[in-house]
Amino acid sequence: MNNHGNNLVKDLTLVIFRVFIAVILAKTGALQDLITSTQKPAGIVILFIAQYRDFI
């Protein structure tokens, strides 16, 4: 039970960290620059959806 709790804390920490990074990127426009400058924008979108599919 304790191990499960630790995993939950780790997962929540990762989620919060990812959301924080996403907000920073959105505020600075870095994510948009990355998408427009890359040759594989679809890959980034798929990766983004794959990471957040549980929360959509």
PDB file of C-alpha atoms in Angstrom:
ATOM      1  CA  MET A   1       0.000   0.000   0.000  1.00  0.00           C
ATOM      2  CA  ASN A   2       2.822   2.359   0.860  1.00  0.00           C
ATOM      3  CA  ASN A   3       4.568   1.583  -2.424  1.00  0.00           C
ATOM      4  CA  HIS A   4       1.384   2.370  -4.347  1.00  0.00           C
ATOM      5  CA  GLY A   5       1.163   5.690  -2.534  1.00  0.00           C
ATOM      6  CA  ASN A   6       4.737   6.520  -3.470  1.00  0.00           C
ATOM      7  CA  ASN A   7       4.005   5.749  -7.125  1.00  0.00           C
ATOM      8  CA  LEU A   8       0.952   7.997  -7.003  1.00  0.00           C
ATOM      9  CA  VAL A   9       3.029  10.850  -5.603  1.00  0.00           C
ATOM     10  CA  LYS A  10       5.639  10.330  -8.323  1.00  0.00           C
ATOM     11  CA  ASP A  11       2.950  10.307 -11.029  1.00  0.00           C
ATOM     12  CA  LEU A  12       1.335  13.465  -9.684  1.00  0.00           C
ATOM     13  CA  THR A  13       4.720  15.161  -9.447  1.00  0.00           C
ATOM     14  CA  LEU A  14       5.479  14.257 -13.066  1.00  0.00           C
ATOM     15  CA  VAL A  15       2.082  15.509 -14.209  1.00  0.00           C
ATOM     16  CA  ILE A  16       2.480  18.805 -12.366  1.00  0.00           C
ATOM     17  CA  PHE A  17       6.012  19.178 -13.722  1.00  0.00           C
ATOM     18  CA  ARG A  18       4.878  18.485 -17.308  1.00  0.00           C
ATOM     19  CA  VAL A  19       1.992  20.934 -17.018  1.00  0.00           C
ATOM     20  CA  PHE A  20       4.368  23.546 -15.585  1.00  0.00           C
ATOM     21  CA  ILE A  21       6.772  23.023 -18.505  1.00  0.00           C
ATOM     22  CA  ALA A  22       3.884  23.203 -20.990  1.00  0.00           C
ATOM     23  CA  VAL A  23       2.675  26.484 -19.468  1.00  0.00           C
ATOM     24  CA  ILE A  24       6.175  27.967 -19.597  1.00  0.00           C
ATOM     25  CA  LEU A  25       6.553  26.915 -23.239  1.00  0.00           C
ATOM     26  CA  ALA A  26       3.142  28.330 -24.107  1.00  0.00           C
ATOM     27  CA  LYS A  27       3.871  31.640 -22.380  1.00  0.00           C
ATOM     28  CA  THR A  28       7.229  32.065 -24.108  1.00  0.00           C
ATOM     29  CA  GLY A  29       6.025  30.794 -27.481  1.00  0.00           C
ATOM     30  CA  ALA A  30       8.879  28.293 -27.528  1.00  0.00           C
ATOM     31  CA  LEU A  31       6.520  25.399 -28.210  1.00  0.00           C
ATOM     32  CA  GLN A  32       5.019  27.159 -31.225  1.00  0.00           C
ATOM     33  CA  ASP A  33       8.506  27.912 -32.550  1.00  0.00           C
ATOM     34  CA  LEU A  34       9.450  24.269 -32.067  1.00  0.00           C
ATOM     35  CA  ILE A  35       6.368  23.047 -33.933  1.00  0.00           C
ATOM     36  CA  THR A  36       6.833  25.440 -36.845  1.00  0.00           C
ATOM     37  CA  SER A  37      10.575  24.827 -37.146  1.00  0.00           C
ATOM     38  CA  THR A  38      10.509  21.042 -36.980  1.00  0.00           C
ATOM     39  CA  GLN A  39      10.044  18.692 -39.910  1.00  0.00           C
ATOM     40  CA  LYS A  40       7.711  16.443 -37.921  1.00  0.00           C
ATOM     41  CA  PRO A  41       5.002  18.553 -36.253  1.00  0.00           C
ATOM     42  CA  ALA A  42       2.615  15.593 -36.262  1.00  0.00           C
ATOM     43  CA  GLY A  43       5.094  13.603 -34.174  1.00  0.00           C
ATOM     44  CA  ILE A  44       5.126  16.294 -31.494  1.00  0.00           C
ATOM     45  CA  VAL A  45       1.332  16.449 -31.425  1.00  0.00           C
ATOM     46  CA  ILE A  46       1.082  12.652 -31.145  1.00  0.00           C
ATOM     47  CA  LEU A  47       3.673  12.631 -28.352  1.00  0.00           C
ATOM     48  CA  PHE A  48       1.808  15.399 -26.531  1.00  0.00           C
ATOM     49  CA  ILE A  49      -1.517  13.549 -26.825  1.00  0.00           C
ATOM     50  CA  ALA A  50       0.098  10.293 -25.707  1.00  0.00           C
ATOM     51  CA  GLN A  51       1.404  11.943 -22.539  1.00  0.00           C
ATOM     52  CA  TYR A  52      -1.885  13.643 -21.634  1.00  0.00           C
ATOM     53  CA  ARG A  53      -4.498  11.183 -22.981  1.00  0.00           C
ATOM     54  CA  ASP A  54      -5.470  10.140 -19.447  1.00  0.00           C
ATOM     55  CA  PHE A  55      -6.328  13.732 -18.534  1.00  0.00           C
ATOM     56  CA  ILE A  56      -8.267  14.733 -21.652  1.00  0.00           C
TER      57      ILE A  56
END
